[in-house]
Amino acid sequence: MNDKVLKQSITQVKGIGEETAQVLAELNIYTVEDLLEYYPFRYEDYRLRDLTQVAHDERLTVEGIVQSEPSLMYFGRKKSKLTVKLLVGNFLIQVTFFNQSYLKNKLSLNETIQVTGKWDMHRRTITASEMKMGPSQQKESLSPIYSVKGSVTVKGIRRFIQLAFHQFGEHIEETMPQNLINKYRLPNRRDALRMIHFPQNDQDLKQARRRFVYEEFLYFQLKMQALRKFEREQSQGIIQKYDLEKLQTFLDSLPFPLTNAQKRVVNEILADMKSNYRMSRLLQGDVGSGKTVVAAIALFASHTAGYQGALMVPTEILAEQHAESLKSLLEPFGLKCELLTSSVKGKRRKEILEQLQAGEIDILIGTHALIQDEVHFQKLGLVITDEQHRFGVGQRKILREKGENPDVLFMTATPIPRTLAITVFGEMDVSIIDEMPAGRKIIETYWAKKEMLDRILSFMEKELSKGRQAYVICPLIEESEKLDFQNAIDVHSSLQVYFQNRYEVGLMHGRLGADEKDNVMKAFSNNEIQVLVSTTVVEVGVNVPNATMMVIYDAERFGLSQLHQLRGRVGRGSEQSYCILLADPKSEVGKERMQIMTETNDGFVLSEKDLELRGPGDFFGKKQSGVPEFKVADMVHDYRALETARNDATALIQSAVFWESPEYEHLRESLQESGVLEGEKLD
Ligand code: ADP
Ligand code: MG
């Protein structure tokens, strides 16, 4: 196959020697193909523009006649600012060059020059990064800009790619199946590579991009779908033969009828449990949509099939609350539920571990400590995690490998945008509770400036006087010199003064020990504290139905999904609840975010918006692993291509042709290389 030619070392390119090869290695370019696939991350547009057509802040190139002697100013030793007036068509504008003082001697009155840079429409100024003398030759148009390192320059990369094209261009073969190329009218690989490196016009770029975006997504989704298929086929999951009659009795005992959405997801979960593949299902449902009872039903079903169950949550407080709810639901039916966290120690711990191994405990609830080595179940059938959406793919895999292939259900109240649901969680099945129990009151949300604090506090006083409680959320714990954000400790002391002798004000933050946190939380839960000042540690799952008001300081600092999570701590009882966002965002995006919070209570809408405004990397917070990186594609903007690729990948993986026809050889090879097929026999 000719394609092997491209797998040769770049030193085979005439004009690239050992030394250059070493430098290119730093950019992870080793083969001819690596070089050809080293795509530009943007293009400099040297086509002359009409200033009336250019938006504020856009980059552009214009040609004009110098109208003034250049003036040069120095700041310190190295910094300088050079300005000159330029007549562009009928416009007199200013051009500014920073730290390019050497251009001063080149700029003389009535000379024609071209400048490239950023257009400030309001100041009629171009901050120029480049200048060329003389009238445009119209030869150059779109110049690719590559990310470079060390001694490699952008010009250097351009030249190397040109050399590689010249020598190996004809060896570039198609790697995508022809039928997909035809179906979507994509340019072939050789043309697309040429167009992405040497575009003649915008159309070239668009076509090349279209192909690479689809290609990247297709390869990625093939891996996801293959993983999903093999996990299903190979997993020796347990067939949980639950007792339908007992289950019905349990359902009848619930204090409320299930919503239609709850019924649907319960059926999806039960179908997984009784099948022989291992369940790996993501259950999404907004705060308050009633996931706990779904978990209880699944655990109950598993119990009637003769298995133990585990519920794993990220914090001790949450573990305790879940233990309480599950006990009240399940113990009347004779199921023994126990709580295991790191604070359960000594004799008690030993006892629990023994009973668990002996099969005397039916449901174990706890932090992730409960799937660690010392914990042995007698017959674990179902593991449920709650609020563990920050798990990466790797951690999910580890969890599935614990125990004797238990079914696993991941519950999350952070609605995951469609895009991420099919990328980050692409190998899982997804169930969604998209309906709230009847009669839920919408949390009234207001956006206010800090000047209104007095009014907000008198409103709070009114709520407290009705016997309700309130949360006050701050982004930081202590005062920080750099950041002028309200901090929990300060706010706590001033509120203590404000509510002196009338209401108790508590303080909660991440630096408290686990015991202290628990004590504060319990005191709030028991209404011994009426106002709880806290950092975001209350974000997850905490349930105090008597709290009807939340004030969030510096709300612009939080993501929409996080604000929504926080807000979900109120509105859990039958009373009308309120959420006040104290924010003074400077940017348009910031204002838009506050505005949308006041307009919707729908976590799914917010999550989509959050992703759009902040990008996938930020969505889960900084540490999130598992968000795939694409070279050309953008998960948010290219969502439709992503969805198309996913559908195509799913269909391909299921079809016999895919595994046999030479047309799909490249795609199969990519799966092989990725290790997805490891241990898999391909007949
Ligand atoms: P989340 O999905 O946030 O975990 P919970 O499971 O804590 O929500 O449920 C929130 C509240 O709604 C609980 O008090 C629960 O008893 C109640 N609830 C759950 N399902 C229903 C239903 N179908 N009808 C009425 N109330 C329900
Ligand atoms: Mg919950």
PDB file of C-alpha atoms in Angstrom, residues 5-248:
ATOM      1  CA  VAL A   5       5.292   5.858   2.048  1.00  0.00           C
ATOM      2  CA  LEU A   6       3.878   8.562   4.242  1.00  0.00           C
ATOM      3  CA  LYS A   7       4.847   6.650   7.352  1.00  0.00           C
ATOM      4  CA  GLN A   8       8.507   7.199   6.536  1.00  0.00           C
ATOM      5  CA  SER A   9      10.633   9.476   8.646  1.00  0.00           C
ATOM      6  CA  ILE A  10      10.542  13.157   7.714  1.00  0.00           C
ATOM      7  CA  THR A  11      14.235  12.933   6.975  1.00  0.00           C
ATOM      8  CA  GLN A  12      13.097  11.332   3.721  1.00  0.00           C
ATOM      9  CA  VAL A  13      11.794  14.740   2.669  1.00  0.00           C
ATOM     10  CA  LYS A  14      14.487  16.360   0.543  1.00  0.00           C
ATOM     11  CA  GLY A  15      15.513  19.479   2.389  1.00  0.00           C
ATOM     12  CA  ILE A  16      14.837  18.142   5.882  1.00  0.00           C
ATOM     13  CA  GLY A  17      17.956  16.863   7.578  1.00  0.00           C
ATOM     14  CA  GLU A  18      18.661  15.198  10.906  1.00  0.00           C
ATOM     15  CA  GLU A  19      18.930  18.484  12.700  1.00  0.00           C
ATOM     16  CA  THR A  20      15.581  19.781  11.508  1.00  0.00           C
ATOM     17  CA  ALA A  21      14.048  16.398  12.282  1.00  0.00           C
ATOM     18  CA  GLN A  22      15.149  16.733  15.886  1.00  0.00           C
ATOM     19  CA  VAL A  23      13.544  20.123  16.148  1.00  0.00           C
ATOM     20  CA  LEU A  24      10.341  18.897  14.547  1.00  0.00           C
ATOM     21  CA  ALA A  25      10.256  15.993  16.973  1.00  0.00           C
ATOM     22  CA  GLU A  26       9.531  18.535  19.669  1.00  0.00           C
ATOM     23  CA  LEU A  27       6.269  19.236  17.891  1.00  0.00           C
ATOM     24  CA  ASN A  28       5.590  15.502  17.733  1.00  0.00           C
ATOM     25  CA  ILE A  29       6.285  15.455  14.028  1.00  0.00           C
ATOM     26  CA  TYR A  30       8.172  12.292  13.126  1.00  0.00           C
ATOM     27  CA  THR A  31       6.793  11.041   9.844  1.00  0.00           C
ATOM     28  CA  VAL A  32       5.848  12.617   6.546  1.00  0.00           C
ATOM     29  CA  GLU A  33       2.255  12.040   7.494  1.00  0.00           C
ATOM     30  CA  ASP A  34       2.680  13.788  10.858  1.00  0.00           C
ATOM     31  CA  LEU A  35       3.984  16.792   8.990  1.00  0.00           C
ATOM     32  CA  LEU A  36       1.139  16.797   6.481  1.00  0.00           C
ATOM     33  CA  GLU A  37      -1.331  16.492   9.308  1.00  0.00           C
ATOM     34  CA  TYR A  38       0.188  19.335  11.268  1.00  0.00           C
ATOM     35  CA  TYR A  39      -2.675  21.742  10.669  1.00  0.00           C
ATOM     36  CA  PRO A  40      -2.614  25.509  11.006  1.00  0.00           C
ATOM     37  CA  PHE A  41      -4.544  26.829  13.994  1.00  0.00           C
ATOM     38  CA  ARG A  42      -5.487  30.029  12.201  1.00  0.00           C
ATOM     39  CA  TYR A  43      -4.850  31.992   9.037  1.00  0.00           C
ATOM     40  CA  GLU A  44      -3.547  35.476   8.498  1.00  0.00           C
ATOM     41  CA  ASP A  45      -5.668  37.198   5.930  1.00  0.00           C
ATOM     42  CA  TYR A  46      -3.538  39.351   3.625  1.00  0.00           C
ATOM     43  CA  ARG A  47      -6.347  40.103   1.235  1.00  0.00           C
ATOM     44  CA  LEU A  48      -7.003  43.810   1.223  1.00  0.00           C
ATOM     45  CA  ARG A  49     -10.185  44.789   3.011  1.00  0.00           C
ATOM     46  CA  ASP A  50     -12.599  47.638   2.734  1.00  0.00           C
ATOM     47  CA  LEU A  51     -12.638  49.281   6.153  1.00  0.00           C
ATOM     48  CA  THR A  52     -16.384  49.824   6.043  1.00  0.00           C
ATOM     49  CA  GLN A  53     -16.869  46.055   5.929  1.00  0.00           C
ATOM     50  CA  VAL A  54     -14.733  45.216   8.943  1.00  0.00           C
ATOM     51  CA  ALA A  55     -16.105  44.641  12.425  1.00  0.00           C
ATOM     52  CA  HIS A  56     -14.569  45.969  15.618  1.00  0.00           C
ATOM     53  CA  ASP A  57     -11.639  43.839  16.843  1.00  0.00           C
ATOM     54  CA  GLU A  58     -11.327  41.900  13.608  1.00  0.00           C
ATOM     55  CA  ARG A  59      -7.886  41.251  12.119  1.00  0.00           C
ATOM     56  CA  LEU A  60      -7.354  42.679   8.684  1.00  0.00           C
ATOM     57  CA  THR A  61      -4.916  43.897   6.081  1.00  0.00           C
ATOM     58  CA  VAL A  62      -5.259  47.300   4.446  1.00  0.00           C
ATOM     59  CA  GLU A  63      -3.236  49.330   2.014  1.00  0.00           C
ATOM     60  CA  GLY A  64      -2.782  53.078   2.413  1.00  0.00           C
ATOM     61  CA  ILE A  65      -0.596  56.129   2.025  1.00  0.00           C
ATOM     62  CA  VAL A  66       1.467  57.446   4.923  1.00  0.00           C
ATOM     63  CA  GLN A  67       0.160  60.900   5.932  1.00  0.00           C
ATOM     64  CA  SER A  68       2.387  61.875   8.847  1.00  0.00           C
ATOM     65  CA  GLU A  69       5.898  61.565  10.115  1.00  0.00           C
ATOM     66  CA  PRO A  70       5.998  58.535  12.388  1.00  0.00           C
ATOM     67  CA  SER A  71       6.169  59.319  16.089  1.00  0.00           C
ATOM     68  CA  LEU A  72       8.019  57.031  18.455  1.00  0.00           C
ATOM     69  CA  MET A  73       7.669  56.749  22.211  1.00  0.00           C
ATOM     70  CA  TYR A  74       9.613  54.575  24.595  1.00  0.00           C
ATOM     71  CA  PHE A  75       8.402  53.028  27.820  1.00  0.00           C
ATOM     72  CA  GLY A  76      11.243  51.723  29.884  1.00  0.00           C
ATOM     73  CA  ARG A  77      14.142  50.239  28.021  1.00  0.00           C
ATOM     74  CA  LYS A  78      12.547  47.753  25.696  1.00  0.00           C
ATOM     75  CA  LYS A  79       8.978  48.830  25.168  1.00  0.00           C
ATOM     76  CA  SER A  80       8.030  51.252  22.452  1.00  0.00           C
ATOM     77  CA  LYS A  81       5.025  52.584  20.590  1.00  0.00           C
ATOM     78  CA  LEU A  82       5.262  53.841  17.045  1.00  0.00           C
ATOM     79  CA  THR A  83       2.310  55.658  15.470  1.00  0.00           C
ATOM     80  CA  VAL A  84       1.643  57.011  12.030  1.00  0.00           C
ATOM     81  CA  LYS A  85      -1.375  58.340  10.135  1.00  0.00           C
ATOM     82  CA  LEU A  86      -2.494  56.404   7.123  1.00  0.00           C
ATOM     83  CA  LEU A  87      -4.965  57.278   4.372  1.00  0.00           C
ATOM     84  CA  VAL A  88      -6.915  54.152   3.435  1.00  0.00           C
ATOM     85  CA  GLY A  89      -9.321  54.968   0.621  1.00  0.00           C
ATOM     86  CA  ASN A  90     -11.187  57.927   2.042  1.00  0.00           C
ATOM     87  CA  PHE A  91     -10.428  57.112   5.655  1.00  0.00           C
ATOM     88  CA  LEU A  92      -7.698  58.675   7.673  1.00  0.00           C
ATOM     89  CA  ILE A  93      -6.748  56.189  10.361  1.00  0.00           C
ATOM     90  CA  GLN A  94      -3.987  55.691  12.854  1.00  0.00           C
ATOM     91  CA  VAL A  95      -1.613  52.751  12.811  1.00  0.00           C
ATOM     92  CA  THR A  96       0.173  51.701  15.977  1.00  0.00           C
ATOM     93  CA  PHE A  97       3.169  49.373  16.167  1.00  0.00           C
ATOM     94  CA  PHE A  98       4.264  48.127  19.556  1.00  0.00           C
ATOM     95  CA  ASN A  99       7.913  47.268  20.093  1.00  0.00           C
ATOM     96  CA  GLN A 100       8.825  47.577  16.423  1.00  0.00           C
ATOM     97  CA  SER A 101      10.785  50.818  16.659  1.00  0.00           C
ATOM     98  CA  TYR A 102      13.028  49.740  13.776  1.00  0.00           C
ATOM     99  CA  LEU A 103      10.129  50.463  11.396  1.00  0.00           C
ATOM    100  CA  LYS A 104      10.472  54.170  12.038  1.00  0.00           C
ATOM    101  CA  ASN A 105      13.058  54.703   9.327  1.00  0.00           C
ATOM    102  CA  LYS A 106      11.032  52.774   6.794  1.00  0.00           C
ATOM    103  CA  LEU A 107       7.954  54.921   7.124  1.00  0.00           C
ATOM    104  CA  SER A 108       8.125  58.069   5.067  1.00  0.00           C
ATOM    105  CA  LEU A 109       5.485  60.539   3.932  1.00  0.00           C
ATOM    106  CA  ASN A 110       3.412  59.630   0.864  1.00  0.00           C
ATOM    107  CA  GLU A 111       4.772  56.090   0.774  1.00  0.00           C
ATOM    108  CA  THR A 112       2.279  53.279   0.043  1.00  0.00           C
ATOM    109  CA  ILE A 113       2.319  50.518   2.642  1.00  0.00           C
ATOM    110  CA  GLN A 114       0.244  47.508   3.719  1.00  0.00           C
ATOM    111  CA  VAL A 115      -0.401  46.803   7.345  1.00  0.00           C
ATOM    112  CA  THR A 116      -1.911  43.764   9.010  1.00  0.00           C
ATOM    113  CA  GLY A 117      -3.373  43.871  12.476  1.00  0.00           C
ATOM    114  CA  LYS A 118      -6.411  44.372  14.644  1.00  0.00           C
ATOM    115  CA  TRP A 119      -8.995  47.048  13.887  1.00  0.00           C
ATOM    116  CA  ASP A 120     -10.302  49.232  16.693  1.00  0.00           C
ATOM    117  CA  MET A 121     -13.387  50.707  15.114  1.00  0.00           C
ATOM    118  CA  HIS A 122     -14.031  53.247  17.851  1.00  0.00           C
ATOM    119  CA  ARG A 123     -10.547  54.696  17.890  1.00  0.00           C
ATOM    120  CA  ARG A 124     -10.058  54.220  14.135  1.00  0.00           C
ATOM    121  CA  THR A 125      -6.776  52.552  14.871  1.00  0.00           C
ATOM    122  CA  ILE A 126      -5.066  49.436  13.637  1.00  0.00           C
ATOM    123  CA  THR A 127      -2.694  47.808  16.088  1.00  0.00           C
ATOM    124  CA  ALA A 128      -0.384  46.359  13.501  1.00  0.00           C
ATOM    125  CA  SER A 129       1.725  43.249  13.812  1.00  0.00           C
ATOM    126  CA  GLU A 130       3.104  43.359  10.288  1.00  0.00           C
ATOM    127  CA  MET A 131       3.932  45.871   7.624  1.00  0.00           C
ATOM    128  CA  LYS A 132       4.920  45.595   3.983  1.00  0.00           C
ATOM    129  CA  MET A 133       6.284  48.305   1.737  1.00  0.00           C
ATOM    130  CA  GLY A 134       4.802  49.194  -1.616  1.00  0.00           C
ATOM    131  CA  PRO A 135       1.449  48.395  -3.206  1.00  0.00           C
ATOM    132  CA  SER A 136       0.002  44.934  -2.856  1.00  0.00           C
ATOM    133  CA  GLN A 137       1.004  42.343  -5.426  1.00  0.00           C
ATOM    134  CA  GLN A 138      -2.211  40.439  -4.669  1.00  0.00           C
ATOM    135  CA  LYS A 139      -0.161  37.273  -4.634  1.00  0.00           C
ATOM    136  CA  GLU A 140      -0.651  36.434  -1.030  1.00  0.00           C
ATOM    137  CA  SER A 141      -4.025  35.764   0.398  1.00  0.00           C
ATOM    138  CA  LEU A 142      -4.592  33.460   3.346  1.00  0.00           C
ATOM    139  CA  SER A 143      -1.422  32.464   5.148  1.00  0.00           C
ATOM    140  CA  PRO A 144      -1.511  29.537   7.509  1.00  0.00           C
ATOM    141  CA  ILE A 145      -0.222  30.127  11.033  1.00  0.00           C
ATOM    142  CA  TYR A 146       1.145  27.058  12.816  1.00  0.00           C
ATOM    143  CA  SER A 147       1.911  26.704  16.444  1.00  0.00           C
ATOM    144  CA  VAL A 148       5.668  26.532  16.819  1.00  0.00           C
ATOM    145  CA  LYS A 149       8.258  25.907  19.476  1.00  0.00           C
ATOM    146  CA  GLY A 150      11.973  26.431  19.968  1.00  0.00           C
ATOM    147  CA  SER A 151      13.862  27.190  16.797  1.00  0.00           C
ATOM    148  CA  VAL A 152      11.042  26.222  14.443  1.00  0.00           C
ATOM    149  CA  THR A 153       9.387  29.211  12.795  1.00  0.00           C
ATOM    150  CA  VAL A 154       6.033  29.485  11.105  1.00  0.00           C
ATOM    151  CA  LYS A 155       7.802  30.185   7.830  1.00  0.00           C
ATOM    152  CA  GLY A 156       9.951  27.125   8.400  1.00  0.00           C
ATOM    153  CA  ILE A 157       6.941  24.879   8.899  1.00  0.00           C
ATOM    154  CA  ARG A 158       5.301  26.306   5.793  1.00  0.00           C
ATOM    155  CA  ARG A 159       8.379  25.511   3.791  1.00  0.00           C
ATOM    156  CA  PHE A 160       8.710  21.962   5.166  1.00  0.00           C
ATOM    157  CA  ILE A 161       5.098  21.252   4.359  1.00  0.00           C
ATOM    158  CA  GLN A 162       5.585  22.597   0.872  1.00  0.00           C
ATOM    159  CA  LEU A 163       8.582  20.351   0.378  1.00  0.00           C
ATOM    160  CA  ALA A 164       6.678  17.350   1.684  1.00  0.00           C
ATOM    161  CA  PHE A 165       3.777  18.071  -0.622  1.00  0.00           C
ATOM    162  CA  HIS A 166       5.997  18.503  -3.590  1.00  0.00           C
ATOM    163  CA  GLN A 167       7.695  15.176  -3.028  1.00  0.00           C
ATOM    164  CA  PHE A 168       4.923  13.049  -1.555  1.00  0.00           C
ATOM    165  CA  GLY A 169       1.704  14.728  -2.660  1.00  0.00           C
ATOM    166  CA  GLU A 170       0.880  12.036  -5.160  1.00  0.00           C
ATOM    167  CA  HIS A 171       1.230   9.331  -2.520  1.00  0.00           C
ATOM    168  CA  ILE A 172      -1.529  10.760  -0.376  1.00  0.00           C
ATOM    169  CA  GLU A 173      -4.317   8.252  -0.574  1.00  0.00           C
ATOM    170  CA  GLU A 174      -7.862   8.347   0.608  1.00  0.00           C
ATOM    171  CA  THR A 175      -8.374   6.859   4.071  1.00  0.00           C
ATOM    172  CA  MET A 176     -12.086   7.423   4.441  1.00  0.00           C
ATOM    173  CA  PRO A 177     -14.634   5.089   2.879  1.00  0.00           C
ATOM    174  CA  GLN A 178     -15.631   6.359  -0.531  1.00  0.00           C
ATOM    175  CA  ASN A 179     -19.333   6.037   0.174  1.00  0.00           C
ATOM    176  CA  LEU A 180     -19.102   8.492   3.069  1.00  0.00           C
ATOM    177  CA  ILE A 181     -16.982  10.879   0.993  1.00  0.00           C
ATOM    178  CA  ASN A 182     -19.681  10.762  -1.667  1.00  0.00           C
ATOM    179  CA  LYS A 183     -22.555  10.950   0.737  1.00  0.00           C
ATOM    180  CA  TYR A 184     -21.355  14.183   2.307  1.00  0.00           C
ATOM    181  CA  ARG A 185     -19.570  15.487  -0.801  1.00  0.00           C
ATOM    182  CA  LEU A 186     -16.318  15.793   1.101  1.00  0.00           C
ATOM    183  CA  PRO A 187     -13.072  16.652  -0.674  1.00  0.00           C
ATOM    184  CA  ASN A 188     -10.671  13.728  -0.955  1.00  0.00           C
ATOM    185  CA  ARG A 189      -7.769  13.559   1.441  1.00  0.00           C
ATOM    186  CA  ARG A 190      -5.131  14.922  -0.888  1.00  0.00           C
ATOM    187  CA  ASP A 191      -7.248  17.921  -1.873  1.00  0.00           C
ATOM    188  CA  ALA A 192      -8.318  18.545   1.685  1.00  0.00           C
ATOM    189  CA  LEU A 193      -4.725  18.533   2.932  1.00  0.00           C
ATOM    190  CA  ARG A 194      -3.701  20.874   0.164  1.00  0.00           C
ATOM    191  CA  MET A 195      -6.591  23.197   0.911  1.00  0.00           C
ATOM    192  CA  ILE A 196      -5.992  23.320   4.625  1.00  0.00           C
ATOM    193  CA  HIS A 197      -2.322  24.234   4.176  1.00  0.00           C
ATOM    194  CA  PHE A 198      -2.562  26.372   1.035  1.00  0.00           C
ATOM    195  CA  PRO A 199      -6.095  27.716   0.791  1.00  0.00           C
ATOM    196  CA  GLN A 200      -6.855  29.871  -2.220  1.00  0.00           C
ATOM    197  CA  ASN A 201     -10.058  31.227  -0.760  1.00  0.00           C
ATOM    198  CA  ASP A 202     -12.561  30.825   2.059  1.00  0.00           C
ATOM    199  CA  GLN A 203     -14.356  28.095   0.201  1.00  0.00           C
ATOM    200  CA  ASP A 204     -11.221  25.929   0.262  1.00  0.00           C
ATOM    201  CA  LEU A 205     -10.964  26.332   3.991  1.00  0.00           C
ATOM    202  CA  LYS A 206     -14.576  25.534   4.521  1.00  0.00           C
ATOM    203  CA  GLN A 207     -14.429  22.364   2.464  1.00  0.00           C
ATOM    204  CA  ALA A 208     -11.188  21.151   4.024  1.00  0.00           C
ATOM    205  CA  ARG A 209     -12.515  21.842   7.483  1.00  0.00           C
ATOM    206  CA  ARG A 210     -15.738  20.035   6.763  1.00  0.00           C
ATOM    207  CA  ARG A 211     -13.829  16.920   5.856  1.00  0.00           C
ATOM    208  CA  PHE A 212     -11.412  16.921   8.773  1.00  0.00           C
ATOM    209  CA  VAL A 213     -14.097  17.721  11.308  1.00  0.00           C
ATOM    210  CA  TYR A 214     -16.212  14.817  10.141  1.00  0.00           C
ATOM    211  CA  GLU A 215     -13.201  12.526   9.913  1.00  0.00           C
ATOM    212  CA  GLU A 216     -12.029  13.306  13.431  1.00  0.00           C
ATOM    213  CA  PHE A 217     -15.481  12.799  14.853  1.00  0.00           C
ATOM    214  CA  LEU A 218     -16.019   9.596  12.930  1.00  0.00           C
ATOM    215  CA  TYR A 219     -12.786   8.028  14.166  1.00  0.00           C
ATOM    216  CA  PHE A 220     -13.565   9.115  17.684  1.00  0.00           C
ATOM    217  CA  GLN A 221     -17.116   7.839  17.621  1.00  0.00           C
ATOM    218  CA  LEU A 222     -16.044   4.540  16.085  1.00  0.00           C
ATOM    219  CA  LYS A 223     -13.863   3.985  19.112  1.00  0.00           C
ATOM    220  CA  MET A 224     -16.668   4.905  21.476  1.00  0.00           C
ATOM    221  CA  GLN A 225     -19.197   2.737  19.737  1.00  0.00           C
ATOM    222  CA  ALA A 226     -16.812  -0.195  19.410  1.00  0.00           C
ATOM    223  CA  LEU A 227     -16.042   0.077  23.104  1.00  0.00           C
ATOM    224  CA  ARG A 228     -19.712   0.106  23.862  1.00  0.00           C
ATOM    225  CA  LYS A 229     -20.442  -2.849  21.618  1.00  0.00           C
ATOM    226  CA  PHE A 230     -17.668  -5.020  23.021  1.00  0.00           C
ATOM    227  CA  GLU A 231     -18.430  -4.139  26.579  1.00  0.00           C
ATOM    228  CA  ARG A 232     -21.942  -5.258  25.975  1.00  0.00           C
ATOM    229  CA  GLU A 233     -21.035  -8.433  24.146  1.00  0.00           C
ATOM    230  CA  GLN A 234     -18.097  -9.482  26.233  1.00  0.00           C
ATOM    231  CA  SER A 235     -19.252  -8.444  29.619  1.00  0.00           C
ATOM    232  CA  GLN A 236     -20.328 -11.428  31.592  1.00  0.00           C
ATOM    233  CA  GLY A 237     -22.865  -9.355  33.398  1.00  0.00           C
ATOM    234  CA  ILE A 238     -25.220 -10.833  35.882  1.00  0.00           C
ATOM    235  CA  ILE A 239     -28.735 -11.679  34.935  1.00  0.00           C
ATOM    236  CA  GLN A 240     -30.748 -10.242  37.785  1.00  0.00           C
ATOM    237  CA  LYS A 241     -34.027 -12.110  37.948  1.00  0.00           C
ATOM    238  CA  TYR A 242     -35.941  -9.719  40.129  1.00  0.00           C
ATOM    239  CA  ASP A 243     -39.349 -10.485  41.567  1.00  0.00           C
ATOM    240  CA  LEU A 244     -41.916  -8.422  39.730  1.00  0.00           C
ATOM    241  CA  GLU A 245     -44.665  -9.018  42.253  1.00  0.00           C
ATOM    242  CA  LYS A 246     -42.598  -7.859  45.219  1.00  0.00           C
ATOM    243  CA  LEU A 247     -41.402  -4.932  43.202  1.00  0.00           C
ATOM    244  CA  GLN A 248     -44.982  -3.937  42.473  1.00  0.00           C
TER     245      GLN A 248
END
